[in-house]
XYZ file of C-alpha atoms in Angstrom:
557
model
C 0.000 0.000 0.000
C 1.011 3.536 -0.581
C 2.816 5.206 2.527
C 0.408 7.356 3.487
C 17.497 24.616 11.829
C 23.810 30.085 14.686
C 24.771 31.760 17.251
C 25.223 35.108 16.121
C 29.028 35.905 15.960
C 30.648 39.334 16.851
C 29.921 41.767 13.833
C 32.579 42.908 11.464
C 33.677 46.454 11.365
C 34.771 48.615 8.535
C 34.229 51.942 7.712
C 33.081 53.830 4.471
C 31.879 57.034 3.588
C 30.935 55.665 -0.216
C 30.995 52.945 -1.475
C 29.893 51.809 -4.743
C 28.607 48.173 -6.379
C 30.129 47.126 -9.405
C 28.070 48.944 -11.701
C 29.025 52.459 -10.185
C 26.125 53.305 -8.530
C 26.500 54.873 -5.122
C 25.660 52.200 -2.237
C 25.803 55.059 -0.107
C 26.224 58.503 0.653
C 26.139 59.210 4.232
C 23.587 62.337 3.931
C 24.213 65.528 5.234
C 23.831 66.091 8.773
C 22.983 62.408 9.519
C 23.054 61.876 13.326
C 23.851 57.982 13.105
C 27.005 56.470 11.140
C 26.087 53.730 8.277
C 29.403 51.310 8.224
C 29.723 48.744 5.462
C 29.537 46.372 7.658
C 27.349 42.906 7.493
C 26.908 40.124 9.172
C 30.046 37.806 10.101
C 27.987 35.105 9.131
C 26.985 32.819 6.064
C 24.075 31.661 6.279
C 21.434 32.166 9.030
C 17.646 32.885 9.732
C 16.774 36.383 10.846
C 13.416 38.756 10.825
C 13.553 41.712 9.775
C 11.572 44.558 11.433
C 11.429 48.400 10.438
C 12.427 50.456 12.731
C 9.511 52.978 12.050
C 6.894 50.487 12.492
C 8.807 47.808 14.510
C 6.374 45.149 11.884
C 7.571 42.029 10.063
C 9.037 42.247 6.531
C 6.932 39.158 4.939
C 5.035 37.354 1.892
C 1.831 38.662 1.323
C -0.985 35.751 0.238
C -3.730 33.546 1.226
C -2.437 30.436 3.239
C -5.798 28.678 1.903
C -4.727 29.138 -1.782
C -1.442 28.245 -1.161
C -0.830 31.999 -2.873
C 2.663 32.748 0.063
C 4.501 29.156 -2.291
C 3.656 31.787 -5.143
C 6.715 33.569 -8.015
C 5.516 36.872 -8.043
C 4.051 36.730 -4.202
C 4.496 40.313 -2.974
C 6.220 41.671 -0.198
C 4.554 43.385 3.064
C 4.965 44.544 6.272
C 2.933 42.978 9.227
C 3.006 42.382 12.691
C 5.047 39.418 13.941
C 2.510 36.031 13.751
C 3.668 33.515 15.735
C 2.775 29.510 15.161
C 2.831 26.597 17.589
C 5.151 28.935 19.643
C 7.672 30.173 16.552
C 7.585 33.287 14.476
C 5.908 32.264 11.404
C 7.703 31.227 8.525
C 6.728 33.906 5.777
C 7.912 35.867 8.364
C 11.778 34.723 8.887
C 14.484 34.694 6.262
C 17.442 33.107 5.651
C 20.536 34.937 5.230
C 23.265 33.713 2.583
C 26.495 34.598 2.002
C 27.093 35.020 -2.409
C 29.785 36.695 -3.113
C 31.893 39.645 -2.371
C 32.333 42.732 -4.614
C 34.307 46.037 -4.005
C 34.766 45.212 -0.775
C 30.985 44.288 0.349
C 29.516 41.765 0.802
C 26.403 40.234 -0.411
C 23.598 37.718 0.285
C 20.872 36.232 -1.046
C 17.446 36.660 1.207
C 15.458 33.346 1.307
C 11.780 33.003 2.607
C 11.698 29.948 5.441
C 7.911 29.717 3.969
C 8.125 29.510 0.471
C 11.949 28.730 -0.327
C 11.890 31.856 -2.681
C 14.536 34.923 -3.092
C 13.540 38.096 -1.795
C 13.986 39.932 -5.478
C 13.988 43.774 -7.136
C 11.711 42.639 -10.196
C 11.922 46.064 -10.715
C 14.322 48.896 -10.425
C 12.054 51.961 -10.402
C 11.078 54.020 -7.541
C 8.428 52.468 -5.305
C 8.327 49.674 -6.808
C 7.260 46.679 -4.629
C 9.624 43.443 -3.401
C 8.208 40.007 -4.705
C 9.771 36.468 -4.268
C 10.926 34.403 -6.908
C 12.722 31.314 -7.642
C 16.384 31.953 -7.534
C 17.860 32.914 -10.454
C 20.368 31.114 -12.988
C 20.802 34.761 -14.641
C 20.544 38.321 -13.725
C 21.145 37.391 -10.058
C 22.002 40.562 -8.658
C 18.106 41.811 -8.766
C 18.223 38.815 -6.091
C 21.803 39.998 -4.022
C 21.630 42.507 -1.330
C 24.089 44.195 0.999
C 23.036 44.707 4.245
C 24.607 48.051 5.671
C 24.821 48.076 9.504
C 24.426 51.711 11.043
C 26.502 52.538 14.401
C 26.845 50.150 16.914
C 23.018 48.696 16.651
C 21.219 45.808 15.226
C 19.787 48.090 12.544
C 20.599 47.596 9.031
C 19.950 48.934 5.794
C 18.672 46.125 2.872
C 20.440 47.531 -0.591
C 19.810 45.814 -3.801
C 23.368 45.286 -5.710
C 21.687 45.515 -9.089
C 19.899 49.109 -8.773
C 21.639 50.499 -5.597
C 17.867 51.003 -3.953
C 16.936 50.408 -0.360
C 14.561 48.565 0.615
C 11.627 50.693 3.127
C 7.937 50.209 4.272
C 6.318 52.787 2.053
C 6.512 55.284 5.003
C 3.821 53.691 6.982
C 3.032 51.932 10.388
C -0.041 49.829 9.267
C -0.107 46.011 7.895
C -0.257 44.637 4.661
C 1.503 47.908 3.664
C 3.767 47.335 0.806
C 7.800 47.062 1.288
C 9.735 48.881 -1.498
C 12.566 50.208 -3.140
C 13.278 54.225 -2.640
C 16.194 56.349 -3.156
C 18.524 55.626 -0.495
C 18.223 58.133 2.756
C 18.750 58.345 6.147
C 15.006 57.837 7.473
C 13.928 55.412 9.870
C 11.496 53.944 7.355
C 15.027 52.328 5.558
C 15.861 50.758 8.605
C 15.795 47.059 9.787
C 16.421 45.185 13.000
C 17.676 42.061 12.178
C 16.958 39.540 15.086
C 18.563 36.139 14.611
C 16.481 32.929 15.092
C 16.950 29.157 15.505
C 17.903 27.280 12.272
C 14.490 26.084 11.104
C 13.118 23.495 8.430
C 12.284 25.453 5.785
C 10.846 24.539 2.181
C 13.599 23.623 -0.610
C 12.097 25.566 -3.677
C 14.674 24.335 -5.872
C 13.696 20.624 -5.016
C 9.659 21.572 -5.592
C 10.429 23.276 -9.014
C 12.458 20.013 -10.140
C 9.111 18.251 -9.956
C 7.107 20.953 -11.551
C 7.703 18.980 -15.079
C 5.487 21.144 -17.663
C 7.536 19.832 -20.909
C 4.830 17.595 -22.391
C 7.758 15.502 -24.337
C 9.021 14.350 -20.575
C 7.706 11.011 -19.361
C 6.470 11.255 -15.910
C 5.476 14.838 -15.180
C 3.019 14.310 -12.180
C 3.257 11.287 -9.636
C 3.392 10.180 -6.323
C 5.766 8.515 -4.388
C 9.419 9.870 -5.136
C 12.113 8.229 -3.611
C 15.625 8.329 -5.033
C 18.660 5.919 -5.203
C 21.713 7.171 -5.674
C 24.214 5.111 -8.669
C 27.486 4.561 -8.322
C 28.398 2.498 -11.234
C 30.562 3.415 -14.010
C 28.970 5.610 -16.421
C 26.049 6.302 -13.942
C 28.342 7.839 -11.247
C 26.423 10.722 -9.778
C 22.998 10.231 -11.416
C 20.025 9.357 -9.381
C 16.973 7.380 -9.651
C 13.763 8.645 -9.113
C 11.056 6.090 -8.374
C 7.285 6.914 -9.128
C 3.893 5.179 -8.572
C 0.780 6.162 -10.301
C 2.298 8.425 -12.978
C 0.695 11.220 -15.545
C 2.863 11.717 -19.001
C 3.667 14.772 -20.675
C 1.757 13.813 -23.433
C -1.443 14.556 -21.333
C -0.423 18.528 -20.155
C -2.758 20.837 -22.280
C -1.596 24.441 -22.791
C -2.710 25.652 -19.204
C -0.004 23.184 -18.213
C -3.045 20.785 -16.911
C -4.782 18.067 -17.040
C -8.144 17.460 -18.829
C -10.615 16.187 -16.259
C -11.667 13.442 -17.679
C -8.031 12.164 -18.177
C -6.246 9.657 -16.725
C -2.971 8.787 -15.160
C -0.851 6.550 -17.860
C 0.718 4.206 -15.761
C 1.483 3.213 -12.461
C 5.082 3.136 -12.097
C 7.906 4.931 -13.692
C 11.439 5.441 -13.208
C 13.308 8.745 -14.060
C 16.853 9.097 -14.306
C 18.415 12.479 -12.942
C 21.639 13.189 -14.606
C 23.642 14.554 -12.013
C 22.906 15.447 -8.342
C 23.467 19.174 -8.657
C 21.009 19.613 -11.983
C 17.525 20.389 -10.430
C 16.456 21.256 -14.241
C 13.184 18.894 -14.995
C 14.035 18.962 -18.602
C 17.758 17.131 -18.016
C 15.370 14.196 -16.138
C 14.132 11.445 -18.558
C 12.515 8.379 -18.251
C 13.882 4.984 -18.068
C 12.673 2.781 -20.521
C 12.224 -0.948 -20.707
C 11.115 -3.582 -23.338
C 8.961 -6.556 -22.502
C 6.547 -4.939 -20.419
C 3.617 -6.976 -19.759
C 1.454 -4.407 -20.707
C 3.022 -3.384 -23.449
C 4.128 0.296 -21.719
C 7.716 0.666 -21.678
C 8.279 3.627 -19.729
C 5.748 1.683 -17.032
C 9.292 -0.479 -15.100
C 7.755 -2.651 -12.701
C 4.512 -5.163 -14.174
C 1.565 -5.308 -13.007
C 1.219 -9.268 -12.232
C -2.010 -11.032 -13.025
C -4.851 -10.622 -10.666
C -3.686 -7.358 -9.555
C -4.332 -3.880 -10.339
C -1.200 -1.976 -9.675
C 2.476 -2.411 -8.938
C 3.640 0.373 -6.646
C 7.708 0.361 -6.329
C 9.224 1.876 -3.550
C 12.554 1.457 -1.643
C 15.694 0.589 -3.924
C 19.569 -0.060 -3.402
C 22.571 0.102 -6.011
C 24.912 -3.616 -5.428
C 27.483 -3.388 -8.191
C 25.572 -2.917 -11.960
C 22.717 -4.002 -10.116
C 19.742 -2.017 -8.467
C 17.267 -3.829 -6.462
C 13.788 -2.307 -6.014
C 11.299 -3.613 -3.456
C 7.641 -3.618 -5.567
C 4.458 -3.788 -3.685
C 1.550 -5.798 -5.947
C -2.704 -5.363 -4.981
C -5.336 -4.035 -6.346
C -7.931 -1.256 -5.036
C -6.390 1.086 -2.254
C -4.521 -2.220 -0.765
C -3.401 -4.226 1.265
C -0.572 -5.717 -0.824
C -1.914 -9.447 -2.094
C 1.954 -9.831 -2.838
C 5.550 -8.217 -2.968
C 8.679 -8.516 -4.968
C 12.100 -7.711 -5.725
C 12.744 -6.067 -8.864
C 16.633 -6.100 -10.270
C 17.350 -3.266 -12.665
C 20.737 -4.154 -14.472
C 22.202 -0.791 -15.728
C 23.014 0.733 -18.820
C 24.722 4.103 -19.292
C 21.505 5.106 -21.112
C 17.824 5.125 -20.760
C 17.053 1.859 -21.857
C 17.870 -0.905 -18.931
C 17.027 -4.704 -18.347
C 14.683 -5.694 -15.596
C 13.461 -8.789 -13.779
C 11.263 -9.529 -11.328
C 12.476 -11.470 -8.514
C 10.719 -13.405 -5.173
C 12.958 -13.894 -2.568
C 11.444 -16.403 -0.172
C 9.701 -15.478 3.259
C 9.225 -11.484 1.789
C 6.970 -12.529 -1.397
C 4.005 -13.778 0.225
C 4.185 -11.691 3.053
C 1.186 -9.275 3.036
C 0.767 -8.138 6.329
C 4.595 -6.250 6.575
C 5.083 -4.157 3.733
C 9.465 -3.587 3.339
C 8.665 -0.452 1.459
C 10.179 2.114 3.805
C 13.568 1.676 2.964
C 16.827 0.052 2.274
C 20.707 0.553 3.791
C 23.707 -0.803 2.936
C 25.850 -1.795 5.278
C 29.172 -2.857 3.835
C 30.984 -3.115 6.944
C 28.250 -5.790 7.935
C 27.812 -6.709 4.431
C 24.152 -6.932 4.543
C 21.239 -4.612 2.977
C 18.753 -3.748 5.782
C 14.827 -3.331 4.714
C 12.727 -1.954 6.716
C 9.157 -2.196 6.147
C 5.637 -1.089 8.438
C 2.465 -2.455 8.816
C -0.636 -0.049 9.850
C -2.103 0.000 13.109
C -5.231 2.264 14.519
C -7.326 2.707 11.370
C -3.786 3.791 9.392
C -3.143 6.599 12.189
C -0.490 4.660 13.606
C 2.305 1.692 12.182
C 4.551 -0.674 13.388
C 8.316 -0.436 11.738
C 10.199 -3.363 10.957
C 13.510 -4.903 9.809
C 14.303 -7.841 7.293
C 18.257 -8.135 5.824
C 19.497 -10.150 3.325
C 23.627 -10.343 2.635
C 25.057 -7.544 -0.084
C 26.382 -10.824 -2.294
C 22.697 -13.027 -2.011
C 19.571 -10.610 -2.637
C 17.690 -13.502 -2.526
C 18.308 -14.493 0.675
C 16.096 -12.830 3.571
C 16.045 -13.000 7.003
C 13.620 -11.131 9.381
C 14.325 -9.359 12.563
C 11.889 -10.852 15.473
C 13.149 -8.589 18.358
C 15.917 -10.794 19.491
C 17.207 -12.227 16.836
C 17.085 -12.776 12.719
C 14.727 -15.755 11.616
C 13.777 -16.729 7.818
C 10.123 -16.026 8.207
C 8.773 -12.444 8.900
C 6.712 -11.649 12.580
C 4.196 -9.329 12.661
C 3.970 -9.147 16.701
C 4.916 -6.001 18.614
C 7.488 -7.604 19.604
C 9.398 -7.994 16.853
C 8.708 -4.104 16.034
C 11.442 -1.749 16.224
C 9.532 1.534 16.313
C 6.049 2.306 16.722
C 4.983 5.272 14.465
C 2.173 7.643 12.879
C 0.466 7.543 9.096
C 3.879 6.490 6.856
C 7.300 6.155 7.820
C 10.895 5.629 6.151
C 14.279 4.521 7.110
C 17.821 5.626 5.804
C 21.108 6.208 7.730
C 22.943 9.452 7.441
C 25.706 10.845 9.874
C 26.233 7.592 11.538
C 22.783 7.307 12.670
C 19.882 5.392 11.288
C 17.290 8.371 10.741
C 13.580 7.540 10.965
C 11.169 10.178 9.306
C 7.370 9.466 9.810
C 4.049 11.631 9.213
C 0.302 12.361 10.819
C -2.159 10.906 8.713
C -2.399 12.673 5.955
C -5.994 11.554 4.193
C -8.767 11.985 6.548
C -10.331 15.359 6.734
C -10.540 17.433 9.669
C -7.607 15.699 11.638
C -5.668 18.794 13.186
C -2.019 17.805 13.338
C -0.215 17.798 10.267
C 3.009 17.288 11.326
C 6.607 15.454 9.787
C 8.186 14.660 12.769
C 12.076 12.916 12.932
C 13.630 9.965 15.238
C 17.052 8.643 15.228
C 18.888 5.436 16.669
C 22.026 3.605 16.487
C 21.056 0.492 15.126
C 18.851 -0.708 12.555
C 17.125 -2.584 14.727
C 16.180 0.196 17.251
C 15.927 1.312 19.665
C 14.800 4.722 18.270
C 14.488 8.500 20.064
C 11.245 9.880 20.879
C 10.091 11.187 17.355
C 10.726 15.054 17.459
C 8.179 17.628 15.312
C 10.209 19.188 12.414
C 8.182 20.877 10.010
C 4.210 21.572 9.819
C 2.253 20.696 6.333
C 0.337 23.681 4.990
C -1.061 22.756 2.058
C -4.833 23.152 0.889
C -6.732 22.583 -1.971
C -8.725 24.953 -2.844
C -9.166 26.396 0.359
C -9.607 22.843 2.049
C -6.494 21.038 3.590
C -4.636 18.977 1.138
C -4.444 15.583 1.379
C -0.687 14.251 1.538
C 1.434 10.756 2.041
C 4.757 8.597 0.770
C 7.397 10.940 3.235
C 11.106 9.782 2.095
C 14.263 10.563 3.190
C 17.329 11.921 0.167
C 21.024 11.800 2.277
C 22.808 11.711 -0.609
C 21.781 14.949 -2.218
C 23.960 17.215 0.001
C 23.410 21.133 -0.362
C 26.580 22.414 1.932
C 24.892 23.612 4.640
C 24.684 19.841 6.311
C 20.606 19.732 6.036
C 18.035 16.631 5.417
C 16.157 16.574 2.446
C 12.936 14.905 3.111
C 10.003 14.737 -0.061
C 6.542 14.447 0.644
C 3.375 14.087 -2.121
C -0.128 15.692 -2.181
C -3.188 14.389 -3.775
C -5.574 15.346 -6.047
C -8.187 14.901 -3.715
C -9.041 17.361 -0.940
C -11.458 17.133 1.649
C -15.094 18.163 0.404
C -13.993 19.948 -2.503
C -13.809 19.185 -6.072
C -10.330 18.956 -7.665
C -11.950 19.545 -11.255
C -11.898 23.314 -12.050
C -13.245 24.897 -15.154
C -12.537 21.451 -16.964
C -8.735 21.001 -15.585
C -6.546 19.161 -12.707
C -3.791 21.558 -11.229
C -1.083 19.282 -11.469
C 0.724 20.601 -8.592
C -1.677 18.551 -6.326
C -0.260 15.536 -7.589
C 3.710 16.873 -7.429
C 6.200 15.761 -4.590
C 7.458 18.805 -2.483
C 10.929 18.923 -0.831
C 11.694 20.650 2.897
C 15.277 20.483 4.145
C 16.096 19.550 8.050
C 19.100 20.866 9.860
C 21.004 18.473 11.102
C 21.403 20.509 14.567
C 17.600 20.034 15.293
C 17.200 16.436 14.907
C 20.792 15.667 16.825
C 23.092 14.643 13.738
């Protein structure tokens, strides 16, 4: 069945009276009798979260929008002031920013400004006079509408926001109320162009780069809207750096219309797809392709894993690179599930698209249907065994039990199953043999020397109020694991109703630099009480994986 985070350091000091950005425009002039100095200083930091409140209206700089649309996520969103919102105890995050460190020009520095909400740059769209912040998507080109300097005056916490590309400052429109637009002006020595920057705890914030990998509106890509999305990273010759992608029920490009959606009365074109991502650091969709097969049992050869008769649907899953080999765990039912059977699917690689597969049964995991080993795989090669760790729902799907099969890295077909003291060739089911007791969906992986357990609230009734990703960690793979810790809320809605979501997985190998988690998550079409057909069209993005990243420092890696 489908599984449903700096201490600020001391502050640098160096004086100018003007200083200019490369293009020769004037960063600043300290204006005639001024009563404050303005240093080029910034932040002796690279990367942190901060808010940013004017000092005229001591109110939030944040992203304007409708949380019920989903309009904050949005390019384009605009940029307000407001007073600070707090939620479940922390500033809110269309409210906090992270700070990073780009480059260094002249002798100043600059940063990109990156909403914790949305994942988007704080940009200058625009370079004339009032005009109004927005976020967007960072930039490949034309970055410095995206870079600012941040100008520290005297010996306080108050900074000036300049935009490298225009010289502007950013100010609140010379008001005190909310929703009052923040915008660029002529840079002077008014309060209104001031900013306290308070620091905050590193926070889980939303990886927009990740999200707009999966936004795939090229309609000669394969898979362009799916669920599941886990990854294995290749190691193998020619496929060195590349990642798979798995899928389960999977849209093709060939269905996107014009609007970039989906006709109504469409349908998904199969129910399992692999894509190949070329290299770790290339989040463009259009570089990801399809892997191809031939001898597909229904006669679909970007659909990898067959759907076996008497069943509906094979849903693939968790997956591990031995050699030229991949193994894939498959899941095999029909209807909504339970699993009627499982399997182990070897991929033999190719350094192109087209690759050999076979379905496999190891003994004691194919007819198991009560365990499901879907929630991943680790290889150990100091112990030189693969460990698979699968759950099995509890309390109406609100709850699961985790458990833990092996088999050695040199005999895939050869399982044993973890029974809470010791490894036996048929799987248990009883608490006992359980290593972890957790919510809606949960998955395995080990990063940092710790086996890292991510699991989710229930994510398709309606009405249920926690909507939480939470993260435990242990030392073993057969437990015992921490007491789960909260990590990131879900706001997602459809249409104004909360958005149904599932499959959580964990991505260690797809490191950014700034030692975070990536952790995916899916939505679904369906919403609670609301009809996903609009005007004739499904919205894609409902049916798109999304990407947060974790800090390492708040879940204890």
């Amino acid at each position: 069945m489908k599984k449903i985070v700096l201490v600020l350091s001391s502050l640098l000091v160096f004086t100018a009276c003007s200083l200019k950005n490369e293009y020769g425009i004037a960063a600043y002039t300290k204006p005639k009798n001024a009563n404050d100095s303005l240093r080029a200083d910034t932040l002796n930091t690279d990367y942190a979260v901060y808010t940013f409140s004017n000092v005229d209206s001591r109110k939030l700089m944040e992203v304007a929008g409708d949380t019920l649309q989903n309009e904050k996520y949005n390019d384009g969103a605009k940029i307000v002031q407001r007073k600070s919102y707090n939620r479940s105890g922390a500033i809110a995050g269309w409210q906090s920013w992270y700070v990073i460190y780009n480059s260094t020009s002249k002798g100043i520095k600059y940063y990109y400004i990156r909403n914790v909400f949305s994942g988007k740059m704080l940009d200058a769209q625009s370079s004339a006079i009032n005009a109004q912040l927005q976020q967007s998507a960072q930039l490949n080109t034309g970055v410095d509408e995206q870079l600012w300097s941040l100008q520290r005056i005297g010996n306080t916490q108050n900074y000036r926001i300049i935009n490298k590309a225009n010289g502007l400052a950013v100010e609140n429109s010379k008001k005190s109320v909310d929703s009052i637009p923040v915008v660029l002006q002529t840079l002077n020595d008014s309060a209104v162009q001031r900013w306290t920057l308070s620091l905050q705890p590193a926070v889980t914030y939303r990886d927009d780069q990740v999200v707009g990998f999966f936004n795939r509106n090229n309609p000669s890509l394969g898979s362009v809207a799916f669920d599941e999305g886990l990854s294995i990273p290749l190691e193998w010759g020619a496929n060195k750096g590349k990642d798979l992608w798995i899928t389960q029920d999977a849209w093709d490009g060939s269905a996107l219309q014009s609007n970039n959606k989906f006709k109504c009365t469409d349908f998904f074109q199969y129910r399992n797809s692999v894509m190949i991502q070329p290299s770790r650091t290339d989040w463009n969709p259009n570089d990801t392709k399809n892997m191809t097969r031939v001898g597909s049992l229904q006669n679909r050869p970007k659909q990898i894993f067959d759907i076996i008769p008497n069943t509906e649907w094979a849903w693939p899953s968790a997956g591990v690179e031995i050699g030229n080999h991949v193994y894939v765990q498959c899941g095999e039912g029909n209807g909504l599930g339970p699993i009627v059977s499982q399997s182990l699917y070897d991929l033999t690689e190719a350094p192109n698209y087209l690759w050999s597969v076979k379905r496999t049964t190891p003994a004691g995991m194919t007819n198991e249907v009560q365990i499901n080993y879907s929630a991943g795989m680790v290889k150990d090669t100091v112990a030189g065994y693969v460990y698979v760790f699968g759950t099995m729902a509890t309390s109406f799907g609100y709850t699961l039990n985790v458990y833990v099969a092996r088999f050695p890295i040199t005999d895939p077909m050869t399982w044993t199953f973890w029974n809470g003291s010791s490894w036996a060739t048929t799987p248990d089911s009883g608490n006992e043999a359980s290593i972890a007791s957790e919510l809606g969906t949960a998955y395995v992986t080990y990063v940092k020397g710790k086996y890292v357990l991510v699991t989710m609230d229930q994510g398709f009734n309606c009405g249920d109020a926690t909507r939480n990703i939470y993260v435990a960690t242990s030392n073993s793979p057969t437990g015992a694991f921490t007491s789960r810790k909260e990590v990131y809320t879900i706001t997602e809605y459809l249409y104004g109703s909360y958005a149904r979501y599932y499959t959580v997985s964990i991505h260690p190998e797809f490191d950014n630099g700034h030692n975070e988690l990536l952790v995916t998550y899916c939505l679904n079409f369906s919403g609670c009480a609301v009809n996903y057909c609009v005007n004739g069209f499904i919205d894609p993005y409902f049916y798109r994986v999304k990407g947060i990243r974790i800090p390492y420092n708040v879940i204890g890696l």
